[in-house]
């Protein structure tokens, strides 16, 4: 290795104190031969060699100072190389991250709800599974706003019964029963509730081929809808059958027995009838709205088939004419099915309203009876007050004569009997005068 210690530039490199730029000696750097190998890939592709704009630091003379400077240069190069590698890794990661962002959903750190549901397939197989909201939306083809009607966590906000028809699913919200019916399966959310248990008890026997008895099998989604409506109406009818005899017994007992226990039973029965009538009325209104909207019924008929609805004429258009014929027949069957359950619901609602009206009339009768009794008590109290007033006037006269003052009547033997008789006659006469006055004023 050639030594350059005689050059002023080399001697300047090992100075302990750096000099200003205008005091540094001017020197010409020697040209170093380029290495034949070890060219970078960029230089080989470009066909030339790119040299740094800043001149390289002169190699220090041999010795401890020279080795220190060389080590510092090597460490600076390693740091620059490390920074460049980190920047390259960051740029590559950013490019990969942008592709991942475009492919996946944006994660905002919000905890996604997970539902524990029972899945019932068209062959009758039942399984319990946990499904997240995103998986539910992907599997059913629904939107996020559609799940609000069946979300168990929103039962206070969505207590009204509803039956929503979408392209690939039917959403059922019938009180404690919340389910999503699809072409080949149904998801039941709150399966431990009374509505969910009653729905499963009715649906599973319908999916057994032995119970069809040779009749035509209905589509799976129609089986689900009918089982849901039937379970709901049967629960309403059972509650009505439980409340009706109790109300009838109270109506017979109450005119003669006005006790606190009987009145409390009447209040509880009336509260049950109000709740029953409200639920039956809401279900009746839902069925009426569904019957008045043929578009929703046709969407139920074409579910799972290669059929569409014309947006202008709202007619069913199928690729196979036989499927169109079957869809039209199913539309009539669905209307008849809904009419049947509507009649049962109206009967239950009407009976609940009649019992409620009877209970309200009994309450009015009890109120009138209690008012008449209070009037009698008030009349007796008024008569006693009039009599007390008249006697008090006589006591006033007796008190006057009882004073230790000389009135010259105490010397006569007849004065006592005359005074006593006058007080008695005056009290009785005053009582009858007050009684006639109150009768004339219609106070008694």
XYZ file of C-alpha atoms in Angstrom:
444
model
C 0.000 0.000 0.000
C 1.439 3.346 -1.046
C 2.071 5.916 1.625
C 0.769 9.470 1.167
C 2.072 10.910 4.406
C 4.253 13.445 2.603
C 1.303 15.186 1.025
C -0.157 18.181 2.802
C -3.668 16.751 2.516
C -2.665 13.615 4.360
C -0.960 15.600 7.052
C -4.055 17.764 7.406
C -6.216 14.671 7.955
C -4.434 13.806 11.181
C -4.357 17.289 12.691
C -5.793 17.303 16.182
C -7.489 20.679 15.689
C -9.472 21.255 12.480
C -8.559 24.358 10.443
C -10.945 26.694 8.617
C -11.619 26.035 4.980
C -9.679 29.061 3.659
C -6.508 27.964 5.563
C -6.488 24.411 4.245
C -3.749 23.756 1.613
C -4.876 23.203 -1.914
C -4.028 19.745 -3.136
C -4.909 17.572 -6.023
C -6.170 14.126 -5.200
C -4.458 11.280 -7.011
C -6.497 9.202 -9.362
C -7.039 5.765 -8.008
C -7.514 2.828 -10.332
C -11.114 1.541 -10.440
C -11.654 -2.035 -9.366
C -12.660 -4.288 -12.218
C -15.110 -6.301 -10.103
C -17.615 -5.554 -7.403
C -19.692 -3.098 -9.403
C -23.162 -2.497 -8.128
C -26.164 -3.804 -9.971
C -27.327 -0.277 -10.739
C -23.947 0.586 -12.289
C -23.922 -2.557 -14.421
C -27.463 -1.878 -15.663
C -26.695 1.794 -16.389
C -23.592 0.977 -18.321
C -21.437 3.358 -16.289
C -20.137 4.041 -12.838
C -21.650 6.663 -10.604
C -19.062 8.346 -8.375
C -20.020 10.346 -5.291
C -20.072 14.092 -5.699
C -18.180 14.726 -2.479
C -14.491 13.782 -2.636
C -13.537 10.805 -0.517
C -11.618 11.462 2.655
C -7.866 10.902 2.198
C -6.490 7.741 3.673
C -4.659 8.523 6.859
C -1.094 7.595 7.480
C -0.244 4.358 9.120
C -0.499 4.351 12.854
C -3.023 4.583 15.602
C -4.564 7.785 14.235
C -4.942 6.305 10.800
C -6.649 3.214 12.092
C -9.028 5.311 14.179
C -10.039 7.394 11.171
C -10.536 4.296 9.063
C -12.697 2.688 11.717
C -14.824 5.845 11.948
C -15.302 5.848 8.169
C -16.271 2.179 8.171
C -18.800 2.755 10.985
C -20.320 5.728 9.117
C -20.691 3.620 5.977
C -22.354 0.853 7.958
C -24.782 3.364 9.508
C -25.602 4.772 6.101
C -26.108 1.277 4.769
C -28.298 0.358 7.728
C -30.441 3.483 7.267
C -30.805 2.719 3.603
C -31.833 -0.858 4.339
C -34.344 0.319 6.909
C -35.783 2.808 4.433
C -35.999 0.081 1.791
C -37.743 -2.241 4.273
C -40.138 0.521 5.251
C -40.977 1.278 1.630
C -41.508 -2.411 0.897
C -43.670 -2.778 3.999
C -45.670 0.301 3.016
C -46.304 -1.125 -0.434
C -47.405 -4.442 1.043
C -49.527 -2.641 3.645
C -51.284 -0.596 0.968
C -52.166 -3.769 -0.890
C -53.431 -5.400 2.301
C -55.485 -2.276 3.107
C -57.126 -2.435 -0.278
C -57.936 -6.118 0.097
C -59.146 -6.305 3.692
C -61.507 -4.280 5.842
C -60.313 -1.341 7.862
C -59.672 -2.332 11.470
C -60.503 0.491 13.861
C -59.950 -1.444 17.060
C -63.710 -1.856 17.697
C -64.684 -5.112 19.357
C -66.844 -7.050 16.928
C -69.864 -8.797 18.515
C -70.025 -12.572 18.350
C -73.421 -14.308 18.382
C -74.086 -17.768 19.739
C -76.771 -19.232 17.490
C -78.419 -22.545 16.691
C -78.239 -23.525 13.041
C -81.021 -25.729 11.691
C -80.529 -27.014 8.163
C -83.180 -28.182 5.748
C -82.427 -31.856 6.499
C -83.186 -31.323 10.205
C -79.598 -31.294 11.466
C -79.151 -28.972 14.454
C -75.817 -27.500 15.569
C -74.685 -24.736 17.909
C -72.010 -22.352 16.698
C -70.561 -18.923 17.316
C -70.549 -16.482 14.431
C -69.300 -12.928 14.230
C -71.250 -10.104 12.680
C -68.948 -9.912 9.655
C -69.263 -13.623 8.974
C -73.026 -13.353 9.339
C -73.224 -10.561 6.785
C -71.032 -12.447 4.304
C -72.934 -15.727 4.596
C -76.441 -14.265 4.435
C -75.887 -11.429 1.949
C -77.377 -8.889 4.345
C -76.330 -5.378 5.183
C -75.414 -4.046 8.562
C -78.668 -2.123 8.991
C -80.672 -5.298 8.333
C -79.295 -7.064 11.410
C -80.726 -4.432 13.770
C -84.129 -6.122 13.728
C -82.717 -9.505 14.872
C -79.839 -8.374 17.090
C -80.586 -9.675 20.629
C -78.680 -6.769 22.194
C -81.208 -4.297 20.703
C -84.385 -5.971 21.924
C -85.519 -2.834 23.766
C -85.253 -0.733 20.596
C -86.721 -3.326 18.219
C -89.560 -4.887 20.189
C -92.126 -4.521 17.397
C -92.702 -7.747 15.405
C -91.378 -7.654 11.870
C -90.823 -9.929 8.890
C -88.257 -8.476 6.481
C -87.635 -10.113 3.103
C -84.255 -9.705 1.417
C -82.771 -11.296 -1.684
C -81.143 -14.229 0.095
C -82.719 -14.263 3.566
C -85.849 -13.559 5.623
C -85.427 -11.798 8.958
C -87.924 -12.788 11.660
C -88.510 -10.725 14.790
C -91.493 -12.081 16.730
C -90.972 -10.992 20.292
C -88.537 -13.365 21.969
C -87.948 -15.197 18.671
C -85.257 -13.678 16.447
C -84.011 -15.682 13.475
C -82.629 -15.409 9.935
C -84.093 -17.900 7.445
C -82.129 -18.676 4.298
C -82.628 -21.121 1.425
C -81.101 -24.137 3.156
C -80.726 -23.147 6.811
C -82.041 -20.939 9.582
C -80.062 -19.210 12.370
C -81.858 -18.809 15.718
C -80.302 -16.223 18.030
C -81.983 -16.372 21.460
C -82.762 -20.081 21.334
C -83.078 -20.383 25.134
C -86.016 -17.961 25.260
C -89.628 -19.247 25.373
C -90.187 -18.131 21.789
C -87.040 -19.869 20.532
C -87.905 -23.138 22.297
C -91.477 -23.121 20.979
C -90.198 -22.416 17.464
C -87.761 -25.347 17.564
C -90.473 -27.684 18.884
C -92.650 -26.862 15.877
C -89.960 -26.624 13.195
C -88.014 -29.857 13.749
C -91.006 -32.231 13.283
C -91.870 -30.433 10.043
C -88.423 -31.208 8.602
C -88.841 -34.947 9.193
C -89.901 -36.638 5.919
C -91.992 -39.184 7.850
C -94.374 -36.449 9.010
C -95.259 -35.251 5.488
C -97.678 -38.204 4.949
C -97.144 -38.243 1.212
C -98.116 -34.611 0.733
C -96.080 -32.065 -1.222
C -93.157 -30.634 0.674
C -93.094 -26.859 1.142
C -89.927 -24.838 0.543
C -87.695 -24.579 3.575
C -88.118 -20.830 4.055
C -91.919 -21.193 4.023
C -91.686 -23.939 6.625
C -89.664 -21.582 8.801
C -92.120 -18.696 8.377
C -95.146 -20.864 9.123
C -93.512 -22.433 12.184
C -92.577 -18.970 13.509
C -96.095 -17.568 13.044
C -97.736 -20.673 14.462
C -95.508 -20.726 17.552
C -96.197 -17.058 18.211
C -99.963 -17.308 17.837
C -100.142 -20.474 19.934
C -98.303 -18.729 22.747
C -100.802 -15.856 22.603
C -103.727 -18.270 22.630
C -102.325 -20.151 25.632
C -101.977 -16.930 27.596
C -105.520 -15.972 26.653
C -106.842 -19.358 27.807
C -105.014 -18.897 31.097
C -106.330 -15.369 31.743
C -109.924 -15.798 30.534
C -111.290 -18.098 33.317
C -109.586 -16.022 36.003
C -111.204 -12.839 34.714
C -114.602 -14.546 34.470
C -114.341 -15.691 38.111
C -113.418 -12.199 39.259
C -116.368 -10.686 37.404
C -118.730 -12.994 39.319
C -117.163 -12.413 42.729
C -116.439 -8.698 42.677
C -119.929 -7.181 43.071
C -120.311 -8.925 46.413
C -116.722 -9.019 47.669
C -114.740 -5.819 47.611
C -111.581 -6.918 49.374
C -108.001 -5.892 48.764
C -106.929 -9.314 47.447
C -109.739 -9.488 44.917
C -109.031 -5.977 43.669
C -105.315 -6.805 43.316
C -106.151 -9.904 41.254
C -108.349 -7.755 39.039
C -105.513 -5.294 38.524
C -103.036 -8.043 37.566
C -105.539 -9.642 35.191
C -106.200 -6.316 33.560
C -102.457 -5.738 33.113
C -102.072 -9.169 31.485
C -104.953 -8.449 29.115
C -103.437 -5.101 28.107
C -100.100 -6.736 27.300
C -101.766 -9.607 25.453
C -103.945 -7.282 23.395
C -100.960 -5.100 22.517
C -98.878 -8.041 21.288
C -101.746 -9.543 19.325
C -102.523 -6.157 17.779
C -98.907 -5.622 16.707
C -98.741 -9.074 15.126
C -102.063 -8.477 13.364
C -100.817 -5.188 11.935
C -97.634 -6.859 10.683
C -99.642 -9.541 8.859
C -101.951 -6.928 7.353
C -99.007 -4.897 6.065
C -97.442 -8.035 4.586
C -100.666 -9.047 2.827
C -101.083 -5.571 1.392
C -97.588 -5.688 -0.137
C -97.524 -8.339 -2.924
C -93.936 -7.404 -3.763
C -92.681 -8.921 -0.501
C -94.706 -12.104 -1.039
C -93.265 -12.536 -4.526
C -89.764 -12.055 -3.191
C -90.414 -14.944 -0.809
C -91.604 -17.105 -3.720
C -88.547 -16.528 -5.939
C -86.016 -17.032 -3.156
C -83.633 -19.836 -4.133
C -84.811 -19.886 -7.760
C -83.439 -18.453 -10.988
C -86.125 -15.807 -11.083
C -86.222 -12.024 -10.892
C -88.842 -9.334 -10.405
C -89.479 -6.736 -13.043
C -88.983 -3.308 -11.473
C -91.668 -1.671 -13.614
C -94.478 -4.233 -13.714
C -93.412 -6.200 -10.600
C -93.943 -9.470 -12.492
C -91.980 -12.660 -11.919
C -89.537 -13.510 -14.702
C -87.909 -16.960 -14.645
C -85.512 -18.684 -16.993
C -87.608 -21.874 -16.781
C -91.386 -21.534 -17.361
C -92.098 -24.292 -14.833
C -90.424 -22.318 -12.052
C -92.599 -19.313 -12.857
C -95.723 -21.455 -12.603
C -94.581 -22.906 -9.273
C -93.775 -19.408 -7.957
C -97.251 -18.150 -8.857
C -98.888 -21.093 -7.095
C -96.718 -20.540 -4.027
C -97.781 -16.904 -3.979
C -101.413 -17.964 -3.598
C -100.475 -20.486 -0.925
C -98.567 -17.859 1.033
C -101.500 -15.451 0.887
C -103.877 -18.152 2.137
C -101.398 -19.059 4.864
C -101.090 -15.479 6.030
C -104.873 -15.000 5.906
C -105.355 -18.040 8.126
C -102.942 -16.800 10.777
C -104.355 -13.298 10.484
C -107.823 -14.624 11.353
C -106.479 -16.484 14.373
C -104.595 -13.404 15.490
C -107.673 -11.200 15.082
C -109.737 -13.682 17.099
C -107.192 -13.670 19.904
C -106.924 -9.883 19.812
C -110.715 -9.438 19.791
C -111.246 -11.792 22.732
C -108.531 -10.037 24.735
C -110.137 -6.667 23.993
C -113.584 -7.929 25.079
C -112.227 -9.271 28.359
C -110.375 -6.036 28.901
C -113.542 -4.022 28.294
C -115.407 -6.220 30.798
C -112.680 -5.695 33.379
C -112.779 -1.937 32.801
C -116.561 -1.900 33.162
C -116.225 -3.836 36.388
C -113.710 -1.281 37.603
C -116.159 1.501 36.768
C -118.926 -0.348 38.609
C -116.675 -0.810 41.619
C -115.788 2.871 41.533
C -119.506 3.830 41.483
C -120.265 1.413 44.307
C -117.446 2.794 46.406
C -118.583 6.332 45.667
C -122.128 5.547 46.857
C -120.739 4.047 50.025
C -118.594 7.093 50.633
C -121.684 9.259 50.088
C -123.634 7.367 52.750
C -120.769 7.714 55.172
C -120.569 11.425 54.475
C -124.312 11.789 55.057
C -124.138 10.074 58.443
C -121.167 12.220 59.371
C -123.110 15.359 58.469
C -126.143 14.342 60.562
C -123.893 13.639 63.525
C -122.269 17.017 63.157
C -125.722 18.742 63.138
C -126.781 16.850 66.250
C -123.507 17.693 67.974
C -124.078 21.353 67.189
C -127.551 21.376 68.704
C -126.391 19.602 71.859
C -123.509 22.015 72.149
C -125.961 24.932 72.199
C -127.821 23.274 75.097
C -124.521 22.712 76.882
C -123.795 26.388 76.447
C -127.063 27.307 78.248
C -126.326 24.827 81.026
C -122.886 26.290 81.426
C -124.320 29.773 81.739
C -126.650 28.699 84.545
C -123.847 26.815 86.207
C -121.906 29.955 86.953
C -121.750 30.985 90.604
C -123.703 34.184 89.998
C -127.007 35.203 91.574
C -129.829 35.073 89.017
C -132.782 34.858 91.479
C -133.956 31.656 89.713
C -132.287 29.296 92.104
C -134.839 30.207 94.779
C -137.705 28.827 92.713
C -138.404 25.070 92.599
C -139.700 25.059 89.007
C -136.656 26.847 87.523
C -134.606 23.642 87.168
C -137.278 21.718 85.269
C -138.134 24.665 83.092
C -134.536 25.215 82.127
C -133.892 21.520 81.437
C -137.050 21.177 79.346
C -136.251 24.306 77.384
C -132.748 23.057 76.557
C -134.051 19.662 75.335
C -136.842 21.146 73.252
C -134.547 23.748 71.815
C -131.905 21.130 70.805
C -134.489 18.928 69.066
C -136.107 21.890 67.331
C -132.722 23.167 66.191
C -131.789 19.722 64.792
C -134.940 19.466 62.689
C -134.583 23.010 61.458
C -131.007 22.300 60.304
C -132.098 19.017 58.716
C -134.850 20.727 56.691
C -132.418 23.405 55.606
C -129.881 20.844 54.360
C -132.570 18.916 52.506
C -133.844 22.095 50.904
C -130.324 22.937 49.720
C -129.902 19.298 48.484
C -126.860 18.775 50.654
C -128.405 15.606 52.118
